[in-house]
Coordinates of C-alpha atoms in Angstrom, one line a residue:
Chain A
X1 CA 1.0 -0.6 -6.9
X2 CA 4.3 -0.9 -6.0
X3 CA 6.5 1.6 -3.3
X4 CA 9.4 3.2 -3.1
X5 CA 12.2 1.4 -1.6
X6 CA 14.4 2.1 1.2
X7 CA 17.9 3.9 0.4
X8 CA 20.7 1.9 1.7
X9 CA 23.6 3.8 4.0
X10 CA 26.1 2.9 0.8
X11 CA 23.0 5.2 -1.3
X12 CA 23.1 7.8 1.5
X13 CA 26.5 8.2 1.5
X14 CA 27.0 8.5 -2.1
X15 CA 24.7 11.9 -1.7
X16 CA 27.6 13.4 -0.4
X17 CA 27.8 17.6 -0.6
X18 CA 23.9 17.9 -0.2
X19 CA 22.8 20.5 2.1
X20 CA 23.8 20.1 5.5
X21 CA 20.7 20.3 6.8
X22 CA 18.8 18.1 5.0
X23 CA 21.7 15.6 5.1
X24 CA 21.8 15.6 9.3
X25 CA 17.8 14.9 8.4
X26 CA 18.2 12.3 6.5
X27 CA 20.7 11.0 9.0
X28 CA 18.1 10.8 11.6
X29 CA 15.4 9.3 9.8
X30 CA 17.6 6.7 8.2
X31 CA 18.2 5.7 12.5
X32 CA 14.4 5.9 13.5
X33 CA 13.4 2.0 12.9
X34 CA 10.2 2.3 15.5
X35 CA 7.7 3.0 12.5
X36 CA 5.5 5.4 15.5
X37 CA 8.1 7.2 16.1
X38 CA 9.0 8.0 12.4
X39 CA 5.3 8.8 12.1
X40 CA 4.8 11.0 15.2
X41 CA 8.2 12.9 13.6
X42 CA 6.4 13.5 10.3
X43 CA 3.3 14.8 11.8
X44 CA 5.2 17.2 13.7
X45 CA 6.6 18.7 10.7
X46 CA 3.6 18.1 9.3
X47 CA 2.4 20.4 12.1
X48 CA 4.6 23.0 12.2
X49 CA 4.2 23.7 7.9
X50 CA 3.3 27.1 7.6
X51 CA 1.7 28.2 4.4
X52 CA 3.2 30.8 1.8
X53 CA 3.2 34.6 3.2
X54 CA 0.7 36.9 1.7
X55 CA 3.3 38.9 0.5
X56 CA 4.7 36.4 -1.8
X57 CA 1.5 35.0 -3.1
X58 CA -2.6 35.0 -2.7
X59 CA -5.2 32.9 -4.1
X60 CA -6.0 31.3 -6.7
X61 CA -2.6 30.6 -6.6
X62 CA -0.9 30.4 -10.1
X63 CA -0.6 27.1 -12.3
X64 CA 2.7 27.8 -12.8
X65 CA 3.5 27.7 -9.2
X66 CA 1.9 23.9 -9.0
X67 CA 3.6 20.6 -8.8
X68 CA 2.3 18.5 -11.4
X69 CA 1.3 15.1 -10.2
X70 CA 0.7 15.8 -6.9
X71 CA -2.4 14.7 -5.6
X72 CA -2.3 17.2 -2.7
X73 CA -2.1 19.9 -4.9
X74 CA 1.0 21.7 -3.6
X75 CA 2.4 24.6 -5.0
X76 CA 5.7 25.6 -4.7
X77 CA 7.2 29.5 -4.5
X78 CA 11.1 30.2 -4.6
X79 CA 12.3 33.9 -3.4
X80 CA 15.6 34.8 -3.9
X81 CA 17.8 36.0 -1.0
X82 CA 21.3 37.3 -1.3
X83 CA 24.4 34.9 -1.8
X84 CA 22.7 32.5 -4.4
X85 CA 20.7 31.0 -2.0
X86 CA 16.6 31.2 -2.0
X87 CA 13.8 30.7 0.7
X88 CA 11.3 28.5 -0.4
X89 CA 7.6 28.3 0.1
X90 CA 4.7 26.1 -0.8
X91 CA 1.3 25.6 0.2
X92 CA -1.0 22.6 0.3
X93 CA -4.3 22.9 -1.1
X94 CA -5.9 19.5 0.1
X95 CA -6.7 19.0 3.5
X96 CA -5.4 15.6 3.5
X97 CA -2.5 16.1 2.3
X98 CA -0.8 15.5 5.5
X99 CA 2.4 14.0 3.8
X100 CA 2.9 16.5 1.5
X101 CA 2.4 19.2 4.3
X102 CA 5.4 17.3 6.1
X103 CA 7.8 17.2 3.2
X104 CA 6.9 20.6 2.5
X105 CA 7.9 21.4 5.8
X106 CA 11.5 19.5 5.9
X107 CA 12.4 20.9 2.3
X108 CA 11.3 24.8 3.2
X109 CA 13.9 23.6 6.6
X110 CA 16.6 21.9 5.0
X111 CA 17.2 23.5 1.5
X112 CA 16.1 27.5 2.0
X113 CA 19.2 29.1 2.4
X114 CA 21.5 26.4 0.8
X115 CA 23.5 27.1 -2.6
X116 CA 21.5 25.9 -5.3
X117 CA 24.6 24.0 -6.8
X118 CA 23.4 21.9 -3.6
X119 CA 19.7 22.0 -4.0
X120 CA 19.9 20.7 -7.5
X121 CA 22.4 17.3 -6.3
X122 CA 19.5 16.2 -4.1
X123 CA 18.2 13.3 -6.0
X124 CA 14.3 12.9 -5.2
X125 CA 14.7 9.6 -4.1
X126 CA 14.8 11.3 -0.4
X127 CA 11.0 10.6 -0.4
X128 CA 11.7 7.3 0.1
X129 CA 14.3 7.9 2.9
X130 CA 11.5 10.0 4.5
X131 CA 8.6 7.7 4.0
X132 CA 10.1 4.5 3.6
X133 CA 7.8 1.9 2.1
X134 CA 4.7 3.4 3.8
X135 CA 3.7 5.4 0.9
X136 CA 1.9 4.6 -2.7
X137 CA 3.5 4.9 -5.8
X138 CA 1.2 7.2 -7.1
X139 CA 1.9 9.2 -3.9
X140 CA 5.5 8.6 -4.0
X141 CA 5.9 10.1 -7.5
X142 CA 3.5 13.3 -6.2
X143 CA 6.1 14.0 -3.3
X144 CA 8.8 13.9 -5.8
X145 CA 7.6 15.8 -8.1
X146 CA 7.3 18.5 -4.8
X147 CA 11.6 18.0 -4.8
X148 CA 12.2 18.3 -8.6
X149 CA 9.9 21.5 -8.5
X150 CA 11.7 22.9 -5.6
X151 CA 15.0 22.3 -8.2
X152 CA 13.2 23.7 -11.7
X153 CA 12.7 26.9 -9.3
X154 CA 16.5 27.3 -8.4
X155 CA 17.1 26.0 -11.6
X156 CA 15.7 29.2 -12.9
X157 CA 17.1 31.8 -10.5
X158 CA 20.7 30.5 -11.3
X159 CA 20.1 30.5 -15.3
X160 CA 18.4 33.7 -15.1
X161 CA 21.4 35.0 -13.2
X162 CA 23.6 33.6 -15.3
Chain B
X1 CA -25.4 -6.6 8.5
X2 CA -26.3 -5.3 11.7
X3 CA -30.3 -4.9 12.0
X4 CA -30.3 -1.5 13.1
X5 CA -30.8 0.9 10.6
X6 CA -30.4 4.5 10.0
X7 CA -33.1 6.7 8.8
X8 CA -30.7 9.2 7.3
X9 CA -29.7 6.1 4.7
X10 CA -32.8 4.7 4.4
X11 CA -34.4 8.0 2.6
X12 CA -32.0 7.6 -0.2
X13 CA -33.9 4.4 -1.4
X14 CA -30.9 2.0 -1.6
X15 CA -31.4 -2.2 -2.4
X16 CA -29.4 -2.7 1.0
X17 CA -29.6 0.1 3.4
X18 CA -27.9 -2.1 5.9
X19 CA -24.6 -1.6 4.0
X20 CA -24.2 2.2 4.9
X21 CA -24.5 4.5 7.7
X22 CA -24.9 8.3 7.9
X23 CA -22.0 10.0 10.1
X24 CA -25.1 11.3 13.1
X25 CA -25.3 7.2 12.8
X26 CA -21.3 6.8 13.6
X27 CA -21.4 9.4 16.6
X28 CA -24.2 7.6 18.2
X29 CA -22.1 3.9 18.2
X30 CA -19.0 5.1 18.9
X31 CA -19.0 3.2 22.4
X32 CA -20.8 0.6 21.0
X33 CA -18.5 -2.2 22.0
X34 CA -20.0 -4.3 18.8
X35 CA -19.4 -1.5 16.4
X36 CA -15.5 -1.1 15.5
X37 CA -14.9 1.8 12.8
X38 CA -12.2 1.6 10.9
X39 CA -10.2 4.2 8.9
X40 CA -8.5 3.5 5.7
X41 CA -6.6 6.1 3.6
X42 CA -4.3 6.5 0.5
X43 CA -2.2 8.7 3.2
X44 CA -1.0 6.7 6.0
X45 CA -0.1 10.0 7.6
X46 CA -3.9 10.9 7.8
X47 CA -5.5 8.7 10.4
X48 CA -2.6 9.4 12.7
X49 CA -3.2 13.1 12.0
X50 CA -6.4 12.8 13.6
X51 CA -9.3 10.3 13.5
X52 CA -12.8 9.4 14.6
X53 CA -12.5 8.2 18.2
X54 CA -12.1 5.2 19.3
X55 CA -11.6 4.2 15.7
X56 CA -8.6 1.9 14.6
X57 CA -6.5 2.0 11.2
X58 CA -6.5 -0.4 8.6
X59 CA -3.7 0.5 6.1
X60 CA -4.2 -0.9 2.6
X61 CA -0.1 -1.3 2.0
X62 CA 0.8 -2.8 5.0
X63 CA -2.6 -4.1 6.2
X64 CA -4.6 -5.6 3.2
X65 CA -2.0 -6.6 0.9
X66 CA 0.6 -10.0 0.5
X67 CA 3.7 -8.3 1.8
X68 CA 5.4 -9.6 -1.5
X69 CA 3.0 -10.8 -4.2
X70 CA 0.6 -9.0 -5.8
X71 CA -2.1 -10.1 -4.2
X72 CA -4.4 -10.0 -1.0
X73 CA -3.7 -11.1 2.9
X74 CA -4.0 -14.9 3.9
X75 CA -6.2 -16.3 6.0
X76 CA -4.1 -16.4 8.7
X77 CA -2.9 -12.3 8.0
X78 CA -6.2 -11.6 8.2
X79 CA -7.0 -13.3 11.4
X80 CA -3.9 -11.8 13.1
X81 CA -5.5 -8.3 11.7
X82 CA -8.6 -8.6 13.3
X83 CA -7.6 -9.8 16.3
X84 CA -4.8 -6.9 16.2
X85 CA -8.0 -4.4 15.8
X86 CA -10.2 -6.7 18.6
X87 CA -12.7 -7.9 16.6
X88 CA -15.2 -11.0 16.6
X89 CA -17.0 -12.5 14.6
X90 CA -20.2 -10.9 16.1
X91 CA -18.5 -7.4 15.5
X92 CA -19.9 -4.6 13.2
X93 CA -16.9 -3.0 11.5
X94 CA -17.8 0.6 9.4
X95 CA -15.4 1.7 7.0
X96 CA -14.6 5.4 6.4
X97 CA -11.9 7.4 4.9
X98 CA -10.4 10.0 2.3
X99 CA -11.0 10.4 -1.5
X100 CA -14.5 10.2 -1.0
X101 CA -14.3 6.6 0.5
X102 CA -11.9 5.0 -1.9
X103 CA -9.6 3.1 0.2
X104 CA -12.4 2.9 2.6
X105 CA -14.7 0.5 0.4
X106 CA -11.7 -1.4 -1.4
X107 CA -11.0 -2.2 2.5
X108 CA -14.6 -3.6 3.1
X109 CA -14.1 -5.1 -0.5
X110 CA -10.9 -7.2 0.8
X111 CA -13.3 -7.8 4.0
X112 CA -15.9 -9.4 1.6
X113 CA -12.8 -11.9 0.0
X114 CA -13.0 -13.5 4.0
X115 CA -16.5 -13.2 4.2
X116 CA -17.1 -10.5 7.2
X117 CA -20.0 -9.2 6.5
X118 CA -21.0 -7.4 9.6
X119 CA -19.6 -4.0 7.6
X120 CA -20.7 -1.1 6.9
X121 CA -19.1 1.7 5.1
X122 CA -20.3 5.6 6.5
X123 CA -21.5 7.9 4.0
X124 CA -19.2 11.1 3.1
X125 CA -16.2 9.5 4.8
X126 CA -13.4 11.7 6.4
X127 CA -14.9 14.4 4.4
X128 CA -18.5 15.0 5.7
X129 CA -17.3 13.8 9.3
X130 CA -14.9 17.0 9.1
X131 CA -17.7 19.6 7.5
X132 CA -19.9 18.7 10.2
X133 CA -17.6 19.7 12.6
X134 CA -16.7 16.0 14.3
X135 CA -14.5 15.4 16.7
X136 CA -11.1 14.0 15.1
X137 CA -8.5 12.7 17.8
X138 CA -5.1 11.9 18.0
X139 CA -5.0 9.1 20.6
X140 CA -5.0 5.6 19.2
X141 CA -7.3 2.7 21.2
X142 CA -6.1 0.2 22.0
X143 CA -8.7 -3.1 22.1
X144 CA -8.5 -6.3 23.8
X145 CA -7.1 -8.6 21.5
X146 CA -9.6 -11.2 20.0
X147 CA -9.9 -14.4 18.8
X148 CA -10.9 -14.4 15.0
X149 CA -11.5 -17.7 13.1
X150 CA -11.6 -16.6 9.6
X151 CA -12.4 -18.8 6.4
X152 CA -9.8 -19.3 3.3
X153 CA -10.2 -16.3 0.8
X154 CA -13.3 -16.9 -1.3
X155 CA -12.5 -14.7 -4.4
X156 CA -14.7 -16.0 -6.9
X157 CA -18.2 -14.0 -5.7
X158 CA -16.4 -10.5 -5.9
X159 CA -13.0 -10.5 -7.6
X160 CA -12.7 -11.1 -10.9
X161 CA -9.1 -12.2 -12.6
X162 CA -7.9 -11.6 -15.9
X163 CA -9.2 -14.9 -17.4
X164 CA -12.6 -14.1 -15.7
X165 CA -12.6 -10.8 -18.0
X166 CA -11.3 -12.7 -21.1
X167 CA -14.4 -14.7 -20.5
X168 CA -16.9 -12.0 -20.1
X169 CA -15.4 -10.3 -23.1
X170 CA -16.3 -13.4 -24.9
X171 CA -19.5 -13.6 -23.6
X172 CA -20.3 -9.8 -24.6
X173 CA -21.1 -9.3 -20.8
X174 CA -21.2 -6.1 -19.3
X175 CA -17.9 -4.0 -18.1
X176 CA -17.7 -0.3 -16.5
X177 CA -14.2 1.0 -16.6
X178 CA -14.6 4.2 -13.7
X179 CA -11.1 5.6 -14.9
X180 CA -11.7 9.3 -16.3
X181 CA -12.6 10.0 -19.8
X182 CA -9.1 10.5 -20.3
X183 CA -7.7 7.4 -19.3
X184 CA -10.6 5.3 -21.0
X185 CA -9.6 6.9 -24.5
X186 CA -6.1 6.4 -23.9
X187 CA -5.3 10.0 -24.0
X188 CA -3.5 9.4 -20.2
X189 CA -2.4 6.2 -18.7
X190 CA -3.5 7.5 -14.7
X191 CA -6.3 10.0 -13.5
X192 CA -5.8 13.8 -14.0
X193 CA -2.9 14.8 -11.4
X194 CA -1.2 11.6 -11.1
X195 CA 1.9 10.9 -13.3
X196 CA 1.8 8.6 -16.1
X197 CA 3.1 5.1 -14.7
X198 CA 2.1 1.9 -14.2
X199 CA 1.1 0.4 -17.5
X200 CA 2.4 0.3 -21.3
X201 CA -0.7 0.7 -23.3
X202 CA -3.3 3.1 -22.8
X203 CA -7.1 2.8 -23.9
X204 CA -9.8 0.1 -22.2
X205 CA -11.0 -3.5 -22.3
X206 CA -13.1 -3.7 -25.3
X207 CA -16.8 -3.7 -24.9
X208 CA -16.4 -1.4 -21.9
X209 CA -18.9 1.2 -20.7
X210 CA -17.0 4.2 -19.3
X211 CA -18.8 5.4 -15.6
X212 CA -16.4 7.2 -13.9
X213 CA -16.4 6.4 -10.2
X214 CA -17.0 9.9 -8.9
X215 CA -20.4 10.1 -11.3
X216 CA -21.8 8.4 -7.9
X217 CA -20.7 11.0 -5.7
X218 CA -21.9 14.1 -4.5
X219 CA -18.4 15.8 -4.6
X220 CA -19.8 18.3 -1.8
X221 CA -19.5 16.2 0.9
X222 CA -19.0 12.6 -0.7
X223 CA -21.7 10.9 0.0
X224 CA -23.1 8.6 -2.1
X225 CA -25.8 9.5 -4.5
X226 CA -29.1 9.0 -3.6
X227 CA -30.4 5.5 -5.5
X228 CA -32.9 7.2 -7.9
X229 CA -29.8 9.1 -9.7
X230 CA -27.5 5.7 -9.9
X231 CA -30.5 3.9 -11.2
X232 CA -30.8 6.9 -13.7
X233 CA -26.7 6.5 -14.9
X234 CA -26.1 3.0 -14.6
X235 CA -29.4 1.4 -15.5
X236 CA -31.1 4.2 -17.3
X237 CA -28.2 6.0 -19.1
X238 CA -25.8 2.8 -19.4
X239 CA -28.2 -0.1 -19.9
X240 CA -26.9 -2.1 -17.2
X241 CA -29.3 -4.9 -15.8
X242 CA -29.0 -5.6 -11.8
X243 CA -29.5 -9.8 -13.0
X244 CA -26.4 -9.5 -15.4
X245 CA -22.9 -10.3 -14.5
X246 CA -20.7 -7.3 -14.2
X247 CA -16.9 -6.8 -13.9
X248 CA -15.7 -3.0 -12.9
X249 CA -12.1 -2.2 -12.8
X250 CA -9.7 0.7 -12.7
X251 CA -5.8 0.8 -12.4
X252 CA -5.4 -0.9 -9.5
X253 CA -9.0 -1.8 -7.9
X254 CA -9.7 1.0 -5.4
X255 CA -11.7 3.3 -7.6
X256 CA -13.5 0.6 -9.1
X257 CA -14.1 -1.0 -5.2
X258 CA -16.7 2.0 -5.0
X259 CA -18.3 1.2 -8.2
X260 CA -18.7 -2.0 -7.0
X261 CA -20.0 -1.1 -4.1
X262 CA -22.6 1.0 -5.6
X263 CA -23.9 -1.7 -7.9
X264 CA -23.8 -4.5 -5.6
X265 CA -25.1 -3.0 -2.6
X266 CA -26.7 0.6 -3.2
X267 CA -28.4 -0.7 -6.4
X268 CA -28.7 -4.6 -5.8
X269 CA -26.5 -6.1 -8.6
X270 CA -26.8 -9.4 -8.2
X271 CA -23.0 -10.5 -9.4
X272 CA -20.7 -7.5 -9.1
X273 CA -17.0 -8.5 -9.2
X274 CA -13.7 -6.0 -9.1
X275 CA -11.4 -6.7 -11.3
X276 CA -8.9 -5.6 -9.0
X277 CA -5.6 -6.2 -11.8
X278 CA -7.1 -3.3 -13.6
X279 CA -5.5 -1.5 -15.9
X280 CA -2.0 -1.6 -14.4
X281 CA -2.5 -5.5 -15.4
X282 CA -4.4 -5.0 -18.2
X283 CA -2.5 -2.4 -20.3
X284 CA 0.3 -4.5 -19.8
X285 CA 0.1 -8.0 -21.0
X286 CA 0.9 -9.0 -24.2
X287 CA -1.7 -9.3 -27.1
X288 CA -4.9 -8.9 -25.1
X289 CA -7.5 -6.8 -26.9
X290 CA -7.9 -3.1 -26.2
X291 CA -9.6 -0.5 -27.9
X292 CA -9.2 3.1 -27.5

């Protein structure tokens, strides 16, 4: 099993006009080269991931809000707010799924409240900015699948508004 | 094996009891200074979440395999691992971790290729530790470093390679894919919930019985089952003989690592290897049987 590779700065760079947020993020992982560190940053987001409101969704949670592929059986919710933007949600059915909890955590932070038109340029290759080559294909391709869901979901709210 | 046993294990009838340990087992050790426990996950997020105290992390990426190659540690990796994790010769290491102690047996499998066999591997893994309300820590021990003198990789007595399977395809001898149902038929090329990647060709290795690995589980707290039931699928149900050779294999070796470590050790199989090119290897070489 193979892993994701690291993004080079010249691959950074050319994800120019991606959401502020996530692109000052990506900034400051991309400088973290103590691996502890990097980890003790991911388990605090991991930490601070707060589960989808009540008030958008309940248990069982609907198959159509799960990202297929991922082991950690994460679903994702999109709700829309005013000036094309949307705050996203997700919740993390397996109690390991410690990773998946973290990038839940940096997508709700960086991309919830950021024009779609800028949601749908991030590539989902930011996994592997994020996790670097600590992480298994099979796990990689899961937390990606978390990004590309997160993009089918604004997808939708900017065909359906046309 | 260390000679103390644990009654908790012993009940469940198994050929060598000595190769597991019951969690109540683990809580009494854990300042046992010749008892290391080691956790090993498919999340490397998970053991610094929160682990077993006083326990150390062996990570299967960065600790277990070539850092290039497909293929295991060297000697010499694995020496500088178990001094890193302050362990002798004379030391006990038990393996525990997610997934119902995947990664946890495929590491005690790559512990077998260097021939420590002072390990044990605790029943239920991360799971039952958590039900029963363990302890999980954040703070990461750090050991004296050791010594370790370790011998050259022995593969041959439990790693099988691709021209080992050719052979026992030729040999009719006796093969357990663990993949899912789905995967063995070719209907999906990785388990339920994983995306399709890693191999070209979908089916099995001709002449294969299909066990998958989780039939040995009790998926309530994933513990192994007691050694009545495996005797009942893999003798009983499959035909398999505990004098025959056997090769298991998955997609990449860690499910199968828990089939192997029920044959060889909860049941007694006398030559159990894990074929650990699996199906990723496999499903992707050019003209080698495979039926569907």
């Amino acid at each position: 099993m193979g892993q994701p590779g690291q993004r080079s700065d010249r691959e950074i760079g050319a994800m120019s006009e991606l959401p502020e947020k996530l692109e000052s993020l990506l900034a400051t992982m991309q400088s973290i080269t103590d691996q502890n560190e990097r980890v003790q940053m991911l388990l605090d987001f991991a930490d601070r991931f707060r589960e989808v409101p009540g008030r958008v969704a309940e248990r069982p949670f609907p198959e159509q809000n799960r990202v297929a592929f991922c082991e950690s059986e994460a679903y994702v919710w999109a709700e829309e707010q005013p000036g094309g933007t949307a705050k996203f949600h997700f919740a993390v059915e397996n109690p390991s799924g410690v990773s998946a909890k973290a990038l839940a955590y940096i997508l709700d932070r960086t991309l919830s409240g950021a024009p779609f038109e800028q949601v749908m340029r991030v590539s989902p290759d930011i996994v592997s900015t994020i996790f670097r080559q600590n992480i298994s294909m099979g796990k990689g391709m899961g937390l990606m699948a978390m990004v590309r869901t997160v993009q089918q979901l604004a997808s939708q709210i900017m065909r359906r508004k046309g | 094996m260390s000679e103390v046993l644990d009654r908790e294990v012993l009940d469940k009838g198994y050929a060598v009891p000595g190769a597991l340990v019951s969690t109540q087992w683990v809580a009494d050790h854990l300042k046992d200074t010749n008892v290391r426990i080691i956790e090993s996950n498919e999340d490397p997020l998970l053991y610094p979440s929160g682990h077993i105290p006083g326990s150390v992390h062996v990570d299967w990426t960065n600790d277990l395999n070539h850092p290039v190659k497909r293929d295991y540690i060297t000697r010499e990796s694995f020496e500088n691992l178990m001094s890193r994790i302050g362990v002798t010769a004379e030391t006990t290491v038990v393996f525990y971790g997610d997934k119902n102690n995947w990664w946890a047996t495929y590491a005690f499998w790559v512990f077998q290729l260097f021939d420590h066999t002072r390990a044990k591997v605790m029943d239920g893994g991360r799971l039952k530790w958590q039900k029963e309300g363990r302890p999980l820590v954040r703070e990461v021990p750090q050991y004296q470093q050791t010594r370790y003198h370790a011998p050259e990789r022995q593969d041959a007595k439990n790693r099988a390679f691709r021209d080992d399977v050719m052979e026992q395809i030729r040999k009719e001898g006796r093969l357990v894919d663990v993949r899912s149902r789905e995967e063995y038929t070719g209907e999906r090329l990785h388990m339920e919930g994983y995306p399709n990647e890693g191999a070209l060709r979908g089916g099995h290795i001709p002449g294969a019985a299909n066990v998958p690995w989780s039939r040995a589980a009790n998926p309530e707290n994933g513990t192994f089952r007691p050694a009545s039931e495996l005797r009942d699928i893999y003798l009983k149900e499959q035909g398999l003989n505990a004098h025959d050779p056997v090769i298991s294999y998955c997609r990449i070796g860690e499910r199968s690592s828990h089939t192997w470590f029920v044959l060889k050790y909860l049941l007694g199989f006398d030559d159990v290897r894990n074929y650990d090119g699996s199906w990723t290897e496999w499903g992707n070489l050019v003209n080698v049987p495979i039926e569907k």
